mmCIF file of C-alpha atoms in Angstrom:
data_model
loop_
_atom_site.group_PDB
_atom_site.id
_atom_site.type_symbol
_atom_site.label_atom_id
_atom_site.label_comp_id
_atom_site.label_asym_id
_atom_site.label_seq_id
_atom_site.Cartn_x
_atom_site.Cartn_y
_atom_site.Cartn_z
ATOM 1 C CA MET A 1 102.391 16.693 39.571
ATOM 2 C CA GLY A 2 100.890 13.127 39.365
ATOM 3 C CA ILE A 3 98.570 11.495 36.922
ATOM 4 C CA LYS A 4 96.077 10.792 38.956
ATOM 5 C CA ASN A 5 95.787 14.585 40.086
ATOM 6 C CA TYR A 6 95.653 15.794 36.531
ATOM 7 C CA THR A 7 93.037 13.457 36.042
ATOM 8 C CA LYS A 8 91.118 14.386 38.473
ATOM 9 C CA LEU A 9 92.019 18.055 37.228
ATOM 10 C CA LEU A 10 90.771 17.601 34.266
ATOM 11 C CA ALA A 11 87.308 16.113 35.716
ATOM 12 C CA VAL A 12 86.562 19.192 37.474
ATOM 13 C CA ALA A 13 87.396 21.385 34.624
ATOM 14 C CA ALA A 14 84.864 19.400 32.577
ATOM 15 C CA ALA A 15 82.037 19.746 35.581
ATOM 16 C CA LEU A 16 82.571 23.142 35.444
ATOM 17 C CA LEU A 17 82.303 23.943 31.664
ATOM 18 C CA PHE A 18 79.224 21.548 31.404
ATOM 19 C CA SER A 19 77.398 24.352 34.759
ATOM 20 C CA ILE A 20 78.638 26.925 33.091
ATOM 21 C CA SER A 21 76.958 25.608 29.685
ATOM 22 C CA SER A 22 73.839 24.565 31.731
ATOM 23 C CA CYS A 23 73.185 27.690 33.388
ATOM 24 C CA LYS A 24 73.355 29.756 30.302
ATOM 25 C CA LYS A 25 70.997 27.918 28.426
ATOM 26 C CA GLU A 26 68.552 27.794 31.215
ATOM 27 C CA GLU A 27 69.516 31.657 31.467
ATOM 28 C CA GLU A 28 68.554 31.739 27.455
ATOM 29 C CA LYS A 29 65.324 29.238 27.908
ATOM 30 C CA GLN A 30 64.033 31.691 31.201
ATOM 31 C CA ALA A 31 64.420 35.121 28.732
ATOM 32 C CA THR A 32 62.553 33.933 26.373
ATOM 33 C CA ARG A 33 58.915 36.056 27.039
ATOM 34 C CA GLN A 34 55.980 33.731 26.327
ATOM 35 C CA VAL A 35 52.758 36.202 25.376
ATOM 36 C CA ALA A 36 49.518 35.446 25.058
ATOM 37 C CA VAL A 37 47.620 34.287 21.645
ATOM 38 C CA ASN A 38 43.863 35.597 21.960
ATOM 39 C CA LEU A 39 42.227 33.925 20.165
ATOM 40 C CA PRO A 40 38.766 31.898 19.853
ATOM 41 C CA SER A 41 39.425 28.449 21.021
ATOM 42 C CA THR A 42 36.758 26.666 18.834
ATOM 43 C CA LEU A 43 35.261 27.748 15.526
ATOM 44 C CA ALA A 44 32.130 25.479 14.249
ATOM 45 C CA LEU A 45 31.037 25.397 10.235
ATOM 46 C CA ILE A 46 28.959 24.158 7.642
ATOM 47 C CA TYR A 47 30.619 22.326 4.674
ATOM 48 C CA GLY A 48 30.911 25.427 2.157
ATOM 49 C CA GLU A 49 31.366 28.290 4.610
ATOM 50 C CA GLU A 50 34.384 30.652 4.837
ATOM 51 C CA THR A 51 35.114 32.689 7.559
ATOM 52 C CA ASP A 52 38.134 35.152 9.293
ATOM 53 C CA ILE A 53 39.494 35.339 12.461
ATOM 54 C CA ALA A 54 41.026 38.599 13.065
ATOM 55 C CA LEU A 55 44.686 37.999 14.934
ATOM 56 C CA PRO A 56 45.262 40.066 18.403
ATOM 57 C CA GLU A 57 45.408 43.209 17.926
ATOM 58 C CA ASP A 58 48.150 43.692 20.196
ATOM 59 C CA LEU A 59 50.346 41.794 18.816
ATOM 60 C CA LEU A 60 49.462 43.282 14.876
ATOM 61 C CA LYS A 61 51.064 46.229 16.487
ATOM 62 C CA GLN A 62 53.924 44.937 17.430
ATOM 63 C CA SER A 63 55.801 44.492 13.867
ATOM 64 C CA HIS A 64 58.420 42.295 14.743
ATOM 65 C CA ILE A 65 55.863 39.127 15.281
ATOM 66 C CA ASN A 66 55.046 37.070 12.876
ATOM 67 C CA PHE A 67 52.788 34.335 12.918
ATOM 68 C CA ARG A 68 52.572 30.663 11.733
ATOM 69 C CA LEU A 69 50.263 27.434 11.574
ATOM 70 C CA GLU A 70 50.659 24.208 12.714
ATOM 71 C CA PHE A 71 48.585 21.226 12.106
ATOM 72 C CA ASN A 72 51.027 18.756 14.615
ATOM 73 C CA GLU A 73 47.899 17.907 16.795
ATOM 74 C CA THR A 74 45.664 16.853 13.380
ATOM 75 C CA ASP A 75 46.276 12.799 12.463
ATOM 76 C CA ASN A 76 47.664 13.428 8.831
ATOM 77 C CA THR A 77 45.257 11.479 7.332
ATOM 78 C CA GLN A 78 45.482 9.950 3.922
ATOM 79 C CA ILE A 79 43.174 11.673 1.830
ATOM 80 C CA ASN A 80 43.769 9.908 -1.649
ATOM 81 C CA ASN A 81 47.033 8.756 -3.509
ATOM 82 C CA SER A 82 48.719 12.554 -4.017
ATOM 83 C CA SER A 83 47.640 14.152 -0.482
ATOM 84 C CA LYS A 84 47.365 14.173 2.929
ATOM 85 C CA LEU A 85 45.403 16.044 5.354
ATOM 86 C CA HIS A 86 47.945 18.388 6.405
ATOM 87 C CA ASP A 87 48.532 19.170 2.925
ATOM 88 C CA LYS A 88 44.304 20.351 2.291
ATOM 89 C CA LEU A 89 45.353 22.177 6.071
ATOM 90 C CA ALA A 90 47.801 24.070 4.457
ATOM 91 C CA LYS A 91 45.398 25.401 1.488
ATOM 92 C CA ALA A 92 42.230 25.816 3.735
ATOM 93 C CA ILE A 93 43.718 27.481 6.819
ATOM 94 C CA THR A 94 45.877 30.619 6.183
ATOM 95 C CA ILE A 95 47.317 33.995 8.033
ATOM 96 C CA ASP A 96 47.257 37.163 6.530
ATOM 97 C CA ARG A 97 49.287 39.479 8.622
ATOM 98 C CA ASN A 98 48.824 41.917 6.131
ATOM 99 C CA GLN A 99 45.468 41.929 6.681
ATOM 100 C CA GLY A 100 45.612 40.854 10.371
ATOM 101 C CA LYS A 101 43.594 37.686 9.550
ATOM 102 C CA ILE A 102 43.234 34.041 9.560
ATOM 103 C CA HIS A 103 41.104 32.859 6.919
ATOM 104 C CA VAL A 104 39.234 29.644 7.115
ATOM 105 C CA ASP A 105 37.818 27.971 3.503
ATOM 106 C CA SER A 106 35.686 25.220 4.556
ATOM 107 C CA ARG A 107 35.196 23.878 0.696
ATOM 108 C CA LEU A 108 38.831 22.662 1.267
ATOM 109 C CA LEU A 109 38.542 20.563 3.519
ATOM 110 C CA TYR A 110 35.736 17.588 4.887
ATOM 111 C CA PRO A 111 33.027 17.482 7.501
ATOM 112 C CA ASN A 112 34.493 15.870 10.448
ATOM 113 C CA GLY A 113 34.044 12.387 11.425
ATOM 114 C CA ALA A 114 33.467 11.505 7.478
ATOM 115 C CA VAL A 115 35.061 7.925 6.017
ATOM 116 C CA SER A 116 35.301 7.334 2.835
ATOM 117 C CA ALA A 117 33.618 4.745 0.625
ATOM 118 C CA VAL A 118 36.689 4.466 -1.497
ATOM 119 C CA THR A 119 39.757 3.922 1.077
ATOM 120 C CA GLY A 120 37.979 4.299 4.283
ATOM 121 C CA SER A 121 39.928 6.667 5.736
ATOM 122 C CA LYS A 122 38.334 8.667 8.537
ATOM 123 C CA ILE A 123 38.591 12.533 8.888
ATOM 124 C CA PRO A 124 39.513 13.250 12.546
ATOM 125 C CA ASP A 125 36.234 14.243 14.721
ATOM 126 C CA ASN A 126 37.916 18.215 14.255
ATOM 127 C CA TYR A 127 41.109 20.197 13.100
ATOM 128 C CA LYS A 128 43.155 21.327 15.484
ATOM 129 C CA VAL A 129 45.232 24.454 14.034
ATOM 130 C CA THR A 130 48.622 25.865 16.023
ATOM 131 C CA VAL A 131 48.712 29.297 16.074
ATOM 132 C CA ILE A 132 52.309 30.684 16.913
ATOM 133 C CA ALA A 133 53.597 34.040 17.618
ATOM 134 C CA SER A 134 56.978 34.455 17.411
ATOM 135 C CA SER A 135 59.424 37.707 17.052
ATOM 136 C CA SER A 136 63.575 37.123 15.757
ATOM 137 C CA GLN A 137 64.403 39.857 17.070
ATOM 138 C CA GLU A 138 63.182 39.652 20.831
ATOM 139 C CA ALA A 139 62.842 36.154 22.904
ATOM 140 C CA LEU A 140 59.191 35.873 22.873
ATOM 141 C CA GLU A 141 56.593 33.060 21.813
ATOM 142 C CA GLY A 142 53.082 32.350 22.110
ATOM 143 C CA LYS A 143 50.865 29.629 21.519
ATOM 144 C CA GLN A 144 47.095 28.633 21.356
ATOM 145 C CA THR A 145 45.403 25.674 19.540
ATOM 146 C CA LEU A 146 42.121 26.205 18.086
ATOM 147 C CA ALA A 147 39.849 23.660 16.865
ATOM 148 C CA ILE A 148 37.903 23.635 13.913
ATOM 149 C CA LYS A 149 34.726 21.640 13.663
ATOM 150 C CA ILE A 150 33.211 21.324 10.167
ATOM 151 C CA ALA A 151 29.684 19.487 9.577
ATOM 152 C CA PRO A 152 28.259 18.452 6.456
ATOM 153 C CA ALA A 153 26.086 20.454 4.280
ATOM 154 C CA ARG A 154 22.368 19.309 3.735
ATOM 155 C CA LEU A 155 21.247 18.644 0.427
ATOM 156 C CA ASN A 156 17.962 20.070 -0.604
ATOM 157 C CA ILE A 157 15.146 17.598 -2.639
ATOM 158 C CA LYS A 158 13.242 19.828 -5.626
ATOM 159 C CA GLY A 159 9.643 19.728 -5.018
ATOM 160 C CA VAL A 160 9.852 18.926 -1.427
ATOM 161 C CA ASP A 161 9.310 20.546 1.561
ATOM 162 C CA ASN A 162 13.030 20.526 2.755
ATOM 163 C CA LYS A 163 11.979 22.671 6.001
ATOM 164 C CA ASN A 164 11.661 19.185 7.774
ATOM 165 C CA GLU A 165 14.286 17.980 9.120
ATOM 166 C CA VAL A 166 13.806 14.879 6.957
ATOM 167 C CA PRO A 167 11.672 15.956 4.125
ATOM 168 C CA PHE A 168 9.499 13.204 3.141
ATOM 169 C CA ALA A 169 7.166 12.729 -0.383
ATOM 170 C CA TYR A 170 4.300 10.566 -1.022
ATOM 171 C CA VAL A 171 4.049 9.025 -4.582
ATOM 172 C CA LEU A 172 0.501 7.252 -6.021
ATOM 173 C CA TYR A 173 1.168 3.285 -7.297
ATOM 174 C CA SER A 174 -0.305 5.212 -10.416
ATOM 175 C CA ASN A 175 3.041 7.187 -10.834
ATOM 176 C CA ALA A 176 5.629 4.583 -11.891
ATOM 177 C CA ASP A 177 8.600 5.725 -12.383
ATOM 178 C CA ALA A 178 8.422 8.515 -10.010
ATOM 179 C CA SER A 179 11.923 10.484 -9.780
ATOM 180 C CA PHE A 180 13.341 13.332 -7.298
ATOM 181 C CA GLU A 181 16.241 15.546 -8.516
ATOM 182 C CA LEU A 182 19.279 17.055 -5.348
ATOM 183 C CA GLU A 183 20.725 19.919 -5.277
ATOM 184 C CA ALA A 184 23.427 21.338 -3.153
ATOM 185 C CA PRO A 185 23.157 25.302 -3.103
ATOM 186 C CA SER A 186 25.897 25.976 -0.946
ATOM 187 C CA VAL A 187 28.377 23.750 -2.487
ATOM 188 C CA PRO A 188 30.405 23.830 -5.378
ATOM 189 C CA LEU A 189 30.599 20.846 -7.596
ATOM 190 C CA ASP A 190 33.805 20.201 -9.168
ATOM 191 C CA GLY A 191 35.103 17.574 -8.595
ATOM 192 C CA THR A 192 32.522 15.456 -6.299
ATOM 193 C CA ALA A 193 30.213 12.271 -7.437
ATOM 194 C CA TRP A 194 26.430 12.285 -6.124
ATOM 195 C CA HIS A 195 25.927 8.531 -4.189
ATOM 196 C CA LEU A 196 22.726 7.272 -3.020
ATOM 197 C CA GLY A 197 22.734 5.366 0.606
ATOM 198 C CA THR A 198 20.125 3.702 1.704
ATOM 199 C CA GLU A 199 18.713 1.869 4.876
ATOM 200 C CA GLY A 200 18.215 -1.724 4.187
ATOM 201 C CA ASN A 201 18.829 -3.715 0.783
ATOM 202 C CA LEU A 202 16.398 -2.129 -1.936
ATOM 203 C CA GLY A 203 17.801 -4.281 -5.337
ATOM 204 C CA SER A 204 17.051 -2.397 -8.386
ATOM 205 C CA VAL A 205 14.041 -0.849 -7.005
ATOM 206 C CA VAL A 206 15.650 2.549 -6.025
ATOM 207 C CA SER A 207 18.699 4.302 -8.539
ATOM 208 C CA LEU A 208 20.562 7.429 -9.158
ATOM 209 C CA LYS A 209 21.194 8.917 -12.070
ATOM 210 C CA GLY A 210 23.165 12.228 -11.894
ATOM 211 C CA ASN A 211 21.737 14.064 -9.379
ATOM 212 C CA GLN A 212 18.112 11.996 -10.167
ATOM 213 C CA ILE A 213 16.642 9.469 -7.787
ATOM 214 C CA GLN A 214 14.472 6.884 -9.841
ATOM 215 C CA PHE A 215 12.027 4.613 -8.805
ATOM 216 C CA SER A 216 11.020 1.366 -10.846
ATOM 217 C CA ALA A 217 7.473 1.012 -11.359
ATOM 218 C CA SER A 218 7.933 -2.286 -9.101
ATOM 219 C CA ALA A 219 8.510 0.312 -6.404
ATOM 220 C CA GLY A 220 5.973 -0.509 -3.308
ATOM 221 C CA ASP A 221 3.570 -3.081 -2.600
ATOM 222 C CA PRO A 222 3.319 -5.677 -5.301
ATOM 223 C CA LYS A 223 -0.358 -5.353 -4.893
ATOM 224 C CA LYS A 224 -0.321 -1.563 -5.127
ATOM 225 C CA LYS A 225 -3.128 -1.457 -1.941
ATOM 226 C CA ALA A 226 -0.666 -1.213 0.594
ATOM 227 C CA GLU A 227 1.465 1.409 1.986
ATOM 228 C CA GLN A 228 5.356 1.073 1.227
ATOM 229 C CA ALA A 229 8.461 3.364 2.707
ATOM 230 C CA TYR A 230 11.929 3.775 1.445
ATOM 231 C CA ASP A 231 14.517 5.485 3.525
ATOM 232 C CA LEU A 232 17.337 7.088 1.549
ATOM 233 C CA VAL A 233 20.324 8.945 2.735
ATOM 234 C CA PRO A 234 21.864 10.725 -0.569
ATOM 235 C CA ALA A 235 25.174 12.391 -0.561
ATOM 236 C CA LEU A 236 27.436 14.751 -2.819
ATOM 237 C CA GLN A 237 30.760 13.176 -2.057
ATOM 238 C CA LYS A 238 34.691 14.085 -2.554
ATOM 239 C CA ASP A 239 37.092 11.782 -2.769
ATOM 240 C CA GLY A 240 34.767 9.734 -1.272
ATOM 241 C CA PHE A 241 33.664 11.779 1.961
ATOM 242 C CA SER A 242 30.491 12.944 2.099
ATOM 243 C CA ILE A 243 30.720 16.640 1.672
ATOM 244 C CA ALA A 244 26.881 16.967 2.085
ATOM 245 C CA LEU A 245 23.911 14.801 2.622
ATOM 246 C CA ARG A 246 19.891 14.918 3.519
ATOM 247 C CA SER A 247 17.678 11.906 5.234
ATOM 248 C CA PHE A 248 14.665 11.585 2.533
ATOM 249 C CA ARG A 249 11.470 8.810 2.915
ATOM 250 C CA VAL A 250 9.449 7.977 0.358
ATOM 251 C CA VAL A 251 6.213 6.645 1.107
ATOM 252 C CA PHE A 252 4.265 4.844 -1.970
ATOM 253 C CA ILE A 253 0.208 4.935 -1.191
ATOM 254 C CA PRO A 254 -2.540 3.468 -2.862
ATOM 255 C CA GLN A 255 -4.390 5.227 -5.527
ATOM 256 C CA ILE A 256 -6.365 7.755 -3.519
ATOM 257 C CA LYS A 257 -10.604 8.031 -5.211
ATOM 258 C CA PHE A 258 -12.535 10.956 -3.926
ATOM 259 C CA PHE A 259 -15.792 11.404 -5.806
ATOM 260 C CA TYR A 260 -19.473 12.437 -4.457
ATOM 261 C CA GLY A 261 -20.817 8.343 -4.381
ATOM 262 C CA THR A 262 -19.941 5.017 -2.634
ATOM 263 C CA TYR A 263 -17.017 2.668 -3.289
ATOM 264 C CA TYR A 264 -17.396 -0.613 -1.999
ATOM 265 C CA SER A 265 -13.944 -1.623 -1.515
ATOM 266 C CA ASP A 266 -14.282 -5.218 -1.569
ATOM 267 C CA LEU A 267 -15.371 -5.219 -4.526
ATOM 268 C CA ASP A 268 -13.796 -2.424 -6.276
ATOM 269 C CA LEU A 269 -17.212 -1.391 -7.366
ATOM 270 C CA THR A 270 -17.747 2.942 -7.506
ATOM 271 C CA LEU A 271 -21.090 4.464 -7.426
ATOM 272 C CA LEU A 272 -21.376 7.682 -8.610
ATOM 273 C CA PHE A 273 -24.012 10.186 -7.370
ATOM 274 C CA ASN A 274 -22.449 13.239 -8.212
ATOM 275 C CA GLN A 275 -25.698 15.082 -10.480
ATOM 276 C CA ILE A 276 -29.228 15.429 -8.047
ATOM 277 C CA HIS A 277 -31.992 17.044 -8.796
ATOM 278 C CA ILE A 278 -33.727 19.243 -5.905
ATOM 279 C CA ALA A 279 -36.460 21.981 -4.916
ATOM 280 C CA LEU A 280 -35.272 25.488 -6.108
ATOM 281 C CA SER A 281 -36.358 26.711 -3.430
ATOM 282 C CA ASN A 282 -35.607 24.660 -0.172
ATOM 283 C CA GLY A 283 -32.734 24.052 1.402
ATOM 284 C CA TYR A 284 -30.518 20.786 1.350
ATOM 285 C CA ILE A 285 -26.915 19.395 2.674
ATOM 286 C CA SER A 286 -25.655 16.916 0.477
ATOM 287 C CA ALA A 287 -23.777 13.605 1.555
ATOM 288 C CA ALA A 288 -20.240 13.751 2.125
ATOM 289 C CA PRO A 289 -17.916 12.957 -0.655
ATOM 290 C CA THR A 290 -16.019 9.449 -0.448
ATOM 291 C CA LEU A 291 -12.308 10.110 -0.195
ATOM 292 C CA TYR A 292 -10.725 6.241 -0.255
ATOM 293 C CA PRO A 293 -8.281 4.796 2.035
ATOM 294 C CA GLU A 294 -10.292 7.183 4.657
ATOM 295 C CA ASN A 295 -6.744 7.643 6.675
ATOM 296 C CA TYR A 296 -5.508 10.056 3.981
ATOM 297 C CA LYS A 297 -8.630 12.144 4.845
ATOM 298 C CA SER A 298 -7.400 16.290 5.868
ATOM 299 C CA THR A 299 -9.766 18.948 4.816
ATOM 300 C CA PHE A 300 -12.267 19.854 2.251
ATOM 301 C CA SER A 301 -12.352 23.792 -0.126
ATOM 302 C CA LEU A 302 -14.905 24.662 -2.192
ATOM 303 C CA THR A 303 -12.334 25.796 -5.623
ATOM 304 C CA SER A 304 -15.584 27.066 -7.960
ATOM 305 C CA ILE A 305 -19.746 27.230 -8.773
ATOM 306 C CA GLU A 306 -20.827 27.303 -12.211
ATOM 307 C CA LYS A 307 -24.470 27.875 -12.975
ATOM 308 C CA ASP A 308 -25.676 26.454 -16.690
ATOM 309 C CA GLY A 309 -22.106 26.616 -17.275
ATOM 310 C CA VAL A 310 -20.813 30.557 -16.295
ATOM 311 C CA ALA A 311 -19.389 31.476 -13.366
ATOM 312 C CA PHE A 312 -21.913 31.891 -10.312
ATOM 313 C CA ASP A 313 -21.159 34.957 -7.460
ATOM 314 C CA ASN A 314 -21.921 33.643 -4.114
ATOM 315 C CA LYS A 315 -21.958 36.669 -2.812
ATOM 316 C CA ASP A 316 -24.965 35.907 -0.544
ATOM 317 C CA GLY A 317 -23.584 33.058 0.703
ATOM 318 C CA LEU A 318 -26.285 30.263 -0.096
ATOM 319 C CA PHE A 319 -24.011 27.934 -0.783
ATOM 320 C CA GLU A 320 -21.149 26.957 1.988
ATOM 321 C CA LEU A 321 -19.096 23.663 2.051
ATOM 322 C CA ASN A 322 -18.544 21.625 5.462
ATOM 323 C CA THR A 323 -14.126 22.040 5.333
ATOM 324 C CA LYS A 324 -14.547 18.925 7.799
ATOM 325 C CA THR A 325 -16.712 16.363 5.552
ATOM 326 C CA GLY A 326 -16.774 17.943 2.015
ATOM 327 C CA ALA A 327 -20.662 17.568 2.019
ATOM 328 C CA ILE A 328 -22.108 21.313 0.395
ATOM 329 C CA THR A 329 -24.781 23.481 1.954
ATOM 330 C CA VAL A 330 -27.725 24.755 0.304
ATOM 331 C CA LYS A 331 -29.736 27.861 2.602
ATOM 332 C CA GLN A 332 -32.904 27.786 2.002
ATOM 333 C CA ASN A 333 -33.876 30.873 -0.193
ATOM 334 C CA SER A 334 -36.226 32.819 -2.854
ATOM 335 C CA VAL A 335 -33.098 34.257 -4.839
ATOM 336 C CA LEU A 336 -31.734 31.253 -6.944
ATOM 337 C CA GLN A 337 -32.788 30.162 -10.236
ATOM 338 C CA ALA A 338 -33.781 27.258 -11.383
ATOM 339 C CA GLY A 339 -30.594 25.130 -13.395
ATOM 340 C CA ARG A 340 -27.721 23.303 -13.201
ATOM 341 C CA TYR A 341 -25.530 24.441 -10.056
ATOM 342 C CA LYS A 342 -21.964 22.717 -10.785
ATOM 343 C CA PHE A 343 -19.446 23.012 -7.877
ATOM 344 C CA ILE A 344 -15.522 22.199 -7.602
ATOM 345 C CA VAL A 345 -14.403 20.841 -4.776
ATOM 346 C CA LYS A 346 -11.010 20.439 -3.920
ATOM 347 C CA ALA A 347 -9.548 18.164 -1.146
ATOM 348 C CA LEU A 348 -6.116 17.491 0.731
ATOM 349 C CA THR A 349 -4.617 14.626 2.312
ATOM 350 C CA THR A 350 -2.828 14.194 5.085
ATOM 351 C CA THR A 351 -0.176 13.380 2.148
ATOM 352 C CA GLY A 352 -0.074 16.570 0.752
ATOM 353 C CA LEU A 353 -1.385 15.149 -2.026
ATOM 354 C CA GLU A 354 -4.678 17.585 -3.688
ATOM 355 C CA PHE A 355 -7.280 15.788 -5.251
ATOM 356 C CA SER A 356 -10.415 17.444 -7.150
ATOM 357 C CA THR A 357 -14.426 16.588 -7.656
ATOM 358 C CA ASP A 358 -17.621 17.806 -8.994
ATOM 359 C CA LEU A 359 -20.694 17.933 -7.997
ATOM 360 C CA THR A 360 -24.236 18.959 -9.786
ATOM 361 C CA LEU A 361 -27.053 19.831 -7.910
ATOM 362 C CA ILE A 362 -30.090 20.136 -10.634
ATOM 363 C CA MET A 363 -32.701 22.510 -8.757
ATOM 364 C CA SER A 364 -36.196 23.266 -10.526
ATOM 365 C CA LYS A 365 -39.637 24.486 -9.596
ATOM 366 C CA ASP A 366 -41.591 22.124 -7.180
ATOM 367 C CA GLU A 367 -44.303 20.741 -9.106
#
């Protein structure tokens, strides 16, 4: 046999072996059975929450099938000097085959989209977790990717109505050094730090000490005459990432004056008319009280009545208060006795602040 023929024979043999090997690999590949991993495709949590995801029951019944997690579809963001995001994911999202569940603990992660105030690193917009079911005994495999979204928790501000999307508080200029306490009831505080973000440069007017927002006595209008609002964004941070936050508005307002009488704002002059002599049996309607600035006027209520220093029972309804104006009406009657009738009236302002004042009607018989 010539050299050329021998060479040709070797080439044919090599091609045949390669073809056989490729066919075997293709057969092995085709022999791997694909199984469905029926899990929800998305999961939404608030930071601080934990939850379990049940593994597919049909796969759990097959004892030879194992489960594992991969995080390759999620960017491995640098969290701090010693850890990356995949390290955190491996601790926060775990599989317990015996209990048939995937456990997710949001407290070990960070809200999606958060940017670290320390490093500038950004958490991905969601955590993509691939659940893989496979068997070493049988050639089968199944995969499903789950997108987990964690939103930041909401802070509360003590003493403020936190039901509003943006809580707000009104502070009188006379209340120097106003302060507000922050709390995050559902969030563990270990390894966290409080942070105060603001809209605009507020300089030294507002500061944060621990979990206390503090305003200086110079906050607001220097002349203490005009309203001035401050928009704050306090946050609780972990590794520089905000895990809980809340927009919060504080409005400083002028001192509210509330009394029966007249106020001349241009002169800052107050005239009190809170003791009025009237005839005993006649009907009477008082003047409305002054509430300044008027734009804060809301409603009025009658707190108490006294006659000569003793509580008076208005069971006959002889006295009425106009809840819109604050004027007091005395009905014409033959029941009341001479004496000093003192009314305590409360004003509820549009700011939610309450103020009280008094009006005394001195009733005597007609002469």
